[in-house]
Amino acid sequence: MELDFSRQLHYFWALMPEMILCVWGMVVLLAGVSGKHKDPETASSGDPSFGGGADLGWLALVGVLLAGMANGWLYGVEEVGRSSMIALDGFRLFANWVFLLAAALAIMISFAYVYRQRLQAGEFYGLILLSTAGMMFMAGARDLIVIFLGLEVMSIAVYALTAFNRRDRKSAEAGLKYFLLGAFATGFFLYGIALVYGATGSTNIFEIGQTVSSGGASSTLLTIGIAFLTIGFGFKVSAVPFHMWTPDVYEGAPAPVTAFMSAAVKAAAFVAFLRVFMVGFDGAYDTWYPIMWWLAALTMVAANLMALVQSNVKRMLAYSSVAHAGYLLVAITASNEAGAAGLLFYLLIYTVMNMGAFAIVIGVAHQAEERLQVEDYAGFGWAQPMMGVLLTVFLLSLAGFPGTGGFMGKIYLLQAAADAQLWYLMVVLVLSTIASYWYYLRVAWFMWMKRQLADDQHDMVIIPVPMRIALIASVAIVIYMGFFPGAALDFARESVEGLASLGGAMPGLGE
Amino acid sequence: MTSLLDSIGYAGWALHALIWLPVLGIGLVLWAEEERAKNLAFWWSIGVFVLSLGLWWAFDPTSGAMQMETTAPWIPAWGVNYSLGIDGISLFMVLLTTFSTSIAILGSFNYIQTKQRAFYALMLLLEAAVVGVFVATDVFLFYVFFELTLVPMYFIVGIWGGERRIYAAIKFFLYTAFGSLLMLVGILFLFWKAKTLMGMPTFAYEDFLLVPLTGTEQLWLFGAFALAFSVKVPVFPFHTWLPDAHVEAPTPGSVILAAVLLKMGTYGFLRFLLPFFPLASQHPTVVTTMLVLAVIGILYTAWVAAVQPDAKKLVAYTSVAHMGFVVLGIFALNVNGLQGGLVVMISHGISTGALFLLLGMLYERRHTRTIAEFGGIARVAPWFATAFLITALASIGLPGTSGFVGEFLALMGAFESHPTLAFLATLGVIFAAYYMLPMVQTVFFNKLETDENRAIEDLNTREMVILAPLCALMIIIGWNPTPVLDRMEPSVRVVIERVEEAGARAAASDVLEAIPPVEVTQTLDPEDMNDGSAPAMTDGDE
C-alpha cells in the first residue's frame, strides 16, 4: 500500500498501531468500569492467572497483539510524496517492537500483583496501553511537536501508574515526586523546542537538520535550545545529574510499573533523543558532543558507584537502570550508524533482561512491596532452583557477561564508540562495568552461597502462569541473543538504514 | 594409530567434540540422580580425556602452524567466526585440561558432599570453557571463553569453599574481570584497525596479525593485554587474589585453578601478546619490567611461602613462584626460554595439582591444614608419604623430575639474554627447597606424637588411582622430555621468528622512532640485550 501524506486519511493508516492501542486502551478502561471487577476481593476464583481482573489483562494482551500485527503490516507500506510529521522507517518500527514487547511483558507480570494488591485492573491495563501509544508517537515523530505530544501522553499515563497503589504511601509519594519533577523537565523540553524553532524556523527534525548543517541557524539560540532539549531528554532517560527522581520513584512505584518504566519509558525517550540529535542536530555535533560525552561518563560512573551500596534489590535495579542509561548515552555520543543500531539492539535486550529480573523480584516479594532486601534472597537459589538460575542469567546479562544478550549489546555499543574513536569513553564504560559486577553478583552470592534464614523462607514464592510465560520468553531471548545474535543484529542495522536515508547522509564521524 | 584416527576423520571433529561433549555432559549430570552424578561426571570426563589423547597422534609435530583448523561463520555482521585450531603451544594445554579435569573430578568424590549435581555440572562447564580458550583462533571467540571461565569458578569457590569463600570468590572474579575488560577495549581497537584496513569486519587471529601498529599503539595495547593476562597468571603485584582463592576453594577447585586456569594467562602471553605486539614485547623497558616482576615474584613469594603455617597457603604461594619462572622464560624471548616456560606450565599443572589433591586428602583425614599439627605421618601412611615426597621434589625442580626440565630451560633462556636477573631467579630454586622441604619434614618425618596423627589411614585405591598417573608423568617428563619438546618447538619458533622479524623490519625502517626513548635503556648493560632484536631498539635511541 502507498501512503500519500497530502491526504489526511493516510495519517490514519500510518498511525495504525498507535490508533489500535488508544482505542483498545479505552475499551479495557470501559470494560473495567462496566464489569464485575469493582471489588476484586469478592472474586470467586483464587487463581490470579484467571480470576480477579485477569480477564482484563488478557484483553489488554490482545490489544498489544493487534497493535503488533498493525506494526508488522506497516513494513509493507510505502511513502510517496513529501515527507510528513510521521516517520515510516525501520527505526520507528523496530522501536515499536521494543515497546510492544515491554508492554506485553509488563502486563503478564502484573496479573498476580494487581490481584493481590486489589488494584483497579481496567484502569491499570488501560493506562499501560495508553502510555505505550505515547511511546510509539515519540518513536515515530519527525517533528518536535509530535515528540512533545507523545511524551505527554506517555508521561501522564505513567505518572498515574506510579501513584496507582492507593494503599501504599510510598507509591503516592513517588507519583507526586515524578509528576512535579517531570512537569519541570517538560517545561525545559518545551522551551527547548521553542528556542530551536526560533533558531531554525522549523519544528520538523529533517528541516532543522538541513538548516543546522548549512549553517543557517542562529548559533546562540540553537546552543541554548540544544542544552534545554538535552535537559528534557536527560530527565526522561534519567542521566546523571538529572536522575535524582529515579531511585525514589522506581522504589515507590508498584513493582510491575517500575519494570515497565525502567525499560519502555526509557526506550522511548532514547529513541526520540537519538533521532533528534542525530538527524536534527548533526550539523552541530561539535557543540553537543562534549556535553554528551560528560553526561555519558558521569552517568555510568555515578550510577554504578551508587548502586554498589544499595541493599534493597528494587532500588539497586533502579540505579542499575540509570547505569544502563549511561551505556546507551555512549551510543548517542558516538552518533553513527553502529550507534543507532546498537541503541535499538541494546534496548531490545535490556527490555527483556530487566523485565525478567523484575518478574522474579516481584515473585520473591510475594506480589507485594515486601521482602525486597538482598538478605531476603539468602538461599533462594537452592530452594527454587529454576527461578534461581533464571535470575542468575538475567543478572549476568545485565552485567554484560558472555553467553547472554547483554554481552552482545554491550559489544555493539563499544563498537559504535570505537567507530567514533571514543577510546576514553570506552575505558570509562568497561571500568564502570566492573563496579556493576559487584552489585549484580552480590544478589547471586546471596542466592547461592548463603543459607536460608528459615527453612520455609522461600515456600511462599509463587509464580503464576502468565508470569511464567513472560519469564520463559525473556530468558529464551536473552540466551538466544547471547549465542545467535546475527539475525537481530542485521535487522537492527537494516532498520537504521531507513533513518540514514531520510536524515540525509549519516553523520560520518567514525567512517 | 594415525591411520585409525584418519579413518574416523578425527581431525575434522575432535576440537568441536572437546568443547561440546562436556556441555552435553552438563545436561546429563543435571538430569541424573544425585548420588550417581559423580560417577557419571567422572566417566564422562574420562571419555573426553581419552578422546583428547588422539590429538597427540593426529598432531603433526613438524609444523608450527595452526592445525586441524575448522571455521564457520558465527556473527557475520561483525565478522566473528567460530574457528578452532591447535598448534604446539595449545596442544599441551588442551591435554592438561582434559587430564586435570578428570583427576579433579575423581579427587572430589569425598570432598564434595552437598549439591553434587550442580558441582559436577559446573566442573564440566569449566572444562568446556577452558578447552575453548586454548583452541579458539578467533579473538572474539577467545574472549567469550576467557570470560566464561570466571562464572563456574566463581560458583565453585563461592558455594563449596571454606569459611571466607565469598570474599575469595568475589575477589577472584573482580580482579580477573578488571584485566580482561581493559583487554576488550584493546581487542576492539584492533578490530577497528583491521576493519579500516581490510574494508570488512573481522576478528580472525591471522587478520589481527596483519594489522600494522605504530610503536606507541603497541605499547598501549601491550599494556591492556598484559594486564589481563598478568592478573590471570598472576604476575607480582597482581597475585593477591590467588592465595585467597586457593585456600578457600574446595580441593578440586584448587586443582583446576592451579593446573589450567593460571595457564590461560601465560598462554595469552605466547598466543597474543608476543605475536600481536612484537615491537612492544622486545622494547627494553617492557622486557626489563616483566623480567623484574617475574624475579620479584619468584623470590618474594618464596619468602612468604616459607613462613606460612597453613600448608595449602604455602602451596598457593609456590604457584606464584612457579608462574614467575614461566614469565621469566617467555620474556627471555628465545626458543629455550619459551620452551622452558611451556614445560614449567605443564609441570606446575601436574605437580601443584597433585599437591593440592594430597593436601585435600590430608584435610579429609585430619580436618586441619596447619603444618605444626602434623608429624611422623610417614610411619602410618607410607604410600601417602611417598607420593607426597615425589610431588614435592618435582615441585622444587629436582633433576629427574618434570620441574627440573622446565626451570632449567627457562633459566638457560634467561641467561642468554639477561644473566643478572637469571642469576637472581636461580636463587628461587634454592628457596623452593627451603620452603618445601621443612614442610615435608614436619608433616611426614618428625615424631609421631598425637593420637589423631596415629589414626591417619594410608591411601585407598581411589586415591592411588588419582596419584599414580600424576607421579608417573612427573618422572616420565623428567627423564624423557624430548617428545614434549619436539612438538612444541616449531610453534615456539614461529612466535620467536615473528618477534625477531618485526624487530629487524623496524630497524630497517624508522618505525621505532614512534617508540619514545626511555631512560632505562641507558642503565642496561648492552650485553643484557637479546641479539637480533634489542639492538634495534638501542640503535634508535643512540
PDB file of N, CA, C and O in Angstrom, chain A residues 308 433-439 441 445, chain B residues 150 154 168-181 231 241:
ATOM      1  N   LEU A 308      26.395   0.376  44.179  1.00  0.00           N
ATOM      2  CA  LEU A 308      27.225  -0.512  44.994  1.00  0.00           C
ATOM      3  C   LEU A 308      26.710  -0.631  46.418  1.00  0.00           C
ATOM      4  O   LEU A 308      26.852  -1.673  47.041  1.00  0.00           O
ATOM      5  N   THR A 433      31.653  -0.977  34.313  1.00  0.00           N
ATOM      6  CA  THR A 433      31.062  -2.315  34.254  1.00  0.00           C
ATOM      7  C   THR A 433      31.617  -3.202  35.358  1.00  0.00           C
ATOM      8  O   THR A 433      30.892  -4.014  35.944  1.00  0.00           O
ATOM      9  N   ILE A 434      32.902  -3.028  35.653  1.00  0.00           N
ATOM     10  CA  ILE A 434      33.490  -3.857  36.710  1.00  0.00           C
ATOM     11  C   ILE A 434      32.801  -3.566  38.037  1.00  0.00           C
ATOM     12  O   ILE A 434      32.503  -4.476  38.804  1.00  0.00           O
ATOM     13  N   ALA A 435      32.520  -2.271  38.291  1.00  0.00           N
ATOM     14  CA  ALA A 435      31.794  -1.945  39.518  1.00  0.00           C
ATOM     15  C   ALA A 435      30.445  -2.641  39.519  1.00  0.00           C
ATOM     16  O   ALA A 435      29.986  -3.150  40.548  1.00  0.00           O
ATOM     17  N   SER A 436      29.812  -2.698  38.337  1.00  0.00           N
ATOM     18  CA  SER A 436      28.478  -3.296  38.294  1.00  0.00           C
ATOM     19  C   SER A 436      28.527  -4.787  38.594  1.00  0.00           C
ATOM     20  O   SER A 436      27.573  -5.346  39.121  1.00  0.00           O
ATOM     21  N   TYR A 437      29.633  -5.453  38.269  1.00  0.00           N
ATOM     22  CA  TYR A 437      29.737  -6.876  38.602  1.00  0.00           C
ATOM     23  C   TYR A 437      29.479  -7.101  40.082  1.00  0.00           C
ATOM     24  O   TYR A 437      28.850  -8.058  40.482  1.00  0.00           O
ATOM     25  N   TRP A 438      30.021  -6.204  40.878  1.00  0.00           N
ATOM     26  CA  TRP A 438      29.903  -6.369  42.328  1.00  0.00           C
ATOM     27  C   TRP A 438      28.446  -6.453  42.754  1.00  0.00           C
ATOM     28  O   TRP A 438      28.054  -7.376  43.449  1.00  0.00           O
ATOM     29  N   TYR A 439      27.629  -5.482  42.332  1.00  0.00           N
ATOM     30  CA  TYR A 439      26.277  -5.492  42.902  1.00  0.00           C
ATOM     31  C   TYR A 439      25.367  -6.525  42.239  1.00  0.00           C
ATOM     32  O   TYR A 439      24.454  -7.022  42.890  1.00  0.00           O
ATOM     33  N   LEU A 441      26.517  -9.478  41.199  1.00  0.00           N
ATOM     34  CA  LEU A 441      26.948 -10.759  41.770  1.00  0.00           C
ATOM     35  C   LEU A 441      26.569 -10.886  43.234  1.00  0.00           C
ATOM     36  O   LEU A 441      26.452 -11.980  43.752  1.00  0.00           O
ATOM     37  N   TRP A 445      25.371 -14.144  45.016  1.00  0.00           N
ATOM     38  CA  TRP A 445      26.005 -14.873  46.116  1.00  0.00           C
ATOM     39  C   TRP A 445      25.039 -15.060  47.264  1.00  0.00           C
ATOM     40  O   TRP A 445      25.108 -16.079  47.956  1.00  0.00           O
TER      41      TRP A 445
ATOM     42  N   LEU B 150      35.170 -17.619  34.192  1.00  0.00           N
ATOM     43  CA  LEU B 150      35.019 -16.995  35.510  1.00  0.00           C
ATOM     44  C   LEU B 150      33.781 -17.500  36.232  1.00  0.00           C
ATOM     45  O   LEU B 150      33.801 -17.715  37.437  1.00  0.00           O
ATOM     46  N   TYR B 154      33.728 -19.027  39.901  1.00  0.00           N
ATOM     47  CA  TYR B 154      33.140 -18.180  40.939  1.00  0.00           C
ATOM     48  C   TYR B 154      32.189 -18.990  41.812  1.00  0.00           C
ATOM     49  O   TYR B 154      32.234 -18.934  43.040  1.00  0.00           O
ATOM     50  N   ALA B 168      36.711 -14.664  48.897  1.00  0.00           N
ATOM     51  CA  ALA B 168      37.692 -15.154  47.927  1.00  0.00           C
ATOM     52  C   ALA B 168      37.100 -15.203  46.529  1.00  0.00           C
ATOM     53  O   ALA B 168      37.754 -14.829  45.547  1.00  0.00           O
ATOM     54  N   ALA B 169      35.841 -15.650  46.429  1.00  0.00           N
ATOM     55  CA  ALA B 169      35.223 -15.793  45.110  1.00  0.00           C
ATOM     56  C   ALA B 169      35.073 -14.436  44.432  1.00  0.00           C
ATOM     57  O   ALA B 169      35.410 -14.273  43.257  1.00  0.00           O
ATOM     58  N   ILE B 170      34.598 -13.464  45.187  1.00  0.00           N
ATOM     59  CA  ILE B 170      34.336 -12.169  44.555  1.00  0.00           C
ATOM     60  C   ILE B 170      35.656 -11.472  44.225  1.00  0.00           C
ATOM     61  O   ILE B 170      35.787 -10.798  43.203  1.00  0.00           O
ATOM     62  N   LYS B 171      36.656 -11.685  45.063  1.00  0.00           N
ATOM     63  CA  LYS B 171      37.956 -11.079  44.794  1.00  0.00           C
ATOM     64  C   LYS B 171      38.536 -11.661  43.502  1.00  0.00           C
ATOM     65  O   LYS B 171      39.027 -10.931  42.643  1.00  0.00           O
ATOM     66  N   PHE B 172      38.467 -12.973  43.407  1.00  0.00           N
ATOM     67  CA  PHE B 172      38.920 -13.649  42.188  1.00  0.00           C
ATOM     68  C   PHE B 172      38.200 -13.084  40.973  1.00  0.00           C
ATOM     69  O   PHE B 172      38.810 -12.729  39.958  1.00  0.00           O
ATOM     70  N   PHE B 173      36.887 -12.966  41.089  1.00  0.00           N
ATOM     71  CA  PHE B 173      36.080 -12.537  39.946  1.00  0.00           C
ATOM     72  C   PHE B 173      36.427 -11.114  39.538  1.00  0.00           C
ATOM     73  O   PHE B 173      36.684 -10.830  38.364  1.00  0.00           O
ATOM     74  N   LEU B 174      36.461 -10.205  40.514  1.00  0.00           N
ATOM     75  CA  LEU B 174      36.663  -8.797  40.174  1.00  0.00           C
ATOM     76  C   LEU B 174      38.080  -8.552  39.661  1.00  0.00           C
ATOM     77  O   LEU B 174      38.273  -7.801  38.704  1.00  0.00           O
ATOM     78  N   TYR B 175      39.072  -9.176  40.279  1.00  0.00           N
ATOM     79  CA  TYR B 175      40.449  -8.988  39.817  1.00  0.00           C
ATOM     80  C   TYR B 175      40.577  -9.383  38.353  1.00  0.00           C
ATOM     81  O   TYR B 175      41.094  -8.640  37.523  1.00  0.00           O
ATOM     82  N   THR B 176      40.120 -10.598  38.045  1.00  0.00           N
ATOM     83  CA  THR B 176      40.343 -11.084  36.686  1.00  0.00           C
ATOM     84  C   THR B 176      39.485 -10.321  35.691  1.00  0.00           C
ATOM     85  O   THR B 176      39.917 -10.049  34.580  1.00  0.00           O
ATOM     86  N   ALA B 177      38.264  -9.966  36.106  1.00  0.00           N
ATOM     87  CA  ALA B 177      37.398  -9.222  35.186  1.00  0.00           C
ATOM     88  C   ALA B 177      37.989  -7.851  34.888  1.00  0.00           C
ATOM     89  O   ALA B 177      37.889  -7.350  33.775  1.00  0.00           O
ATOM     90  N   PHE B 178      38.626  -7.271  35.887  1.00  0.00           N
ATOM     91  CA  PHE B 178      39.227  -5.951  35.701  1.00  0.00           C
ATOM     92  C   PHE B 178      40.222  -5.974  34.537  1.00  0.00           C
ATOM     93  O   PHE B 178      40.167  -5.145  33.637  1.00  0.00           O
ATOM     94  N   GLY B 179      41.095  -6.960  34.572  1.00  0.00           N
ATOM     95  CA  GLY B 179      42.068  -7.044  33.496  1.00  0.00           C
ATOM     96  C   GLY B 179      41.418  -7.312  32.158  1.00  0.00           C
ATOM     97  O   GLY B 179      41.704  -6.662  31.163  1.00  0.00           O
ATOM     98  N   SER B 180      40.511  -8.286  32.144  1.00  0.00           N
ATOM     99  CA  SER B 180      40.044  -8.724  30.837  1.00  0.00           C
ATOM    100  C   SER B 180      39.150  -7.673  30.178  1.00  0.00           C
ATOM    101  O   SER B 180      39.091  -7.606  28.960  1.00  0.00           O
ATOM    102  N   LEU B 181      38.472  -6.834  30.956  1.00  0.00           N
ATOM    103  CA  LEU B 181      37.638  -5.827  30.304  1.00  0.00           C
ATOM    104  C   LEU B 181      38.489  -4.760  29.623  1.00  0.00           C
ATOM    105  O   LEU B 181      38.122  -4.263  28.558  1.00  0.00           O
ATOM    106  N   VAL B 231      47.170 -10.552  35.495  1.00  0.00           N
ATOM    107  CA  VAL B 231      46.305 -10.822  36.635  1.00  0.00           C
ATOM    108  C   VAL B 231      46.001 -12.304  36.696  1.00  0.00           C
ATOM    109  O   VAL B 231      45.954 -12.918  37.757  1.00  0.00           O
ATOM    110  N   TRP B 241      45.003 -12.081  44.783  1.00  0.00           N
ATOM    111  CA  TRP B 241      43.754 -12.842  44.790  1.00  0.00           C
ATOM    112  C   TRP B 241      44.025 -14.338  44.893  1.00  0.00           C
ATOM    113  O   TRP B 241      43.195 -15.110  45.357  1.00  0.00           O
TER     114      TRP B 241
END
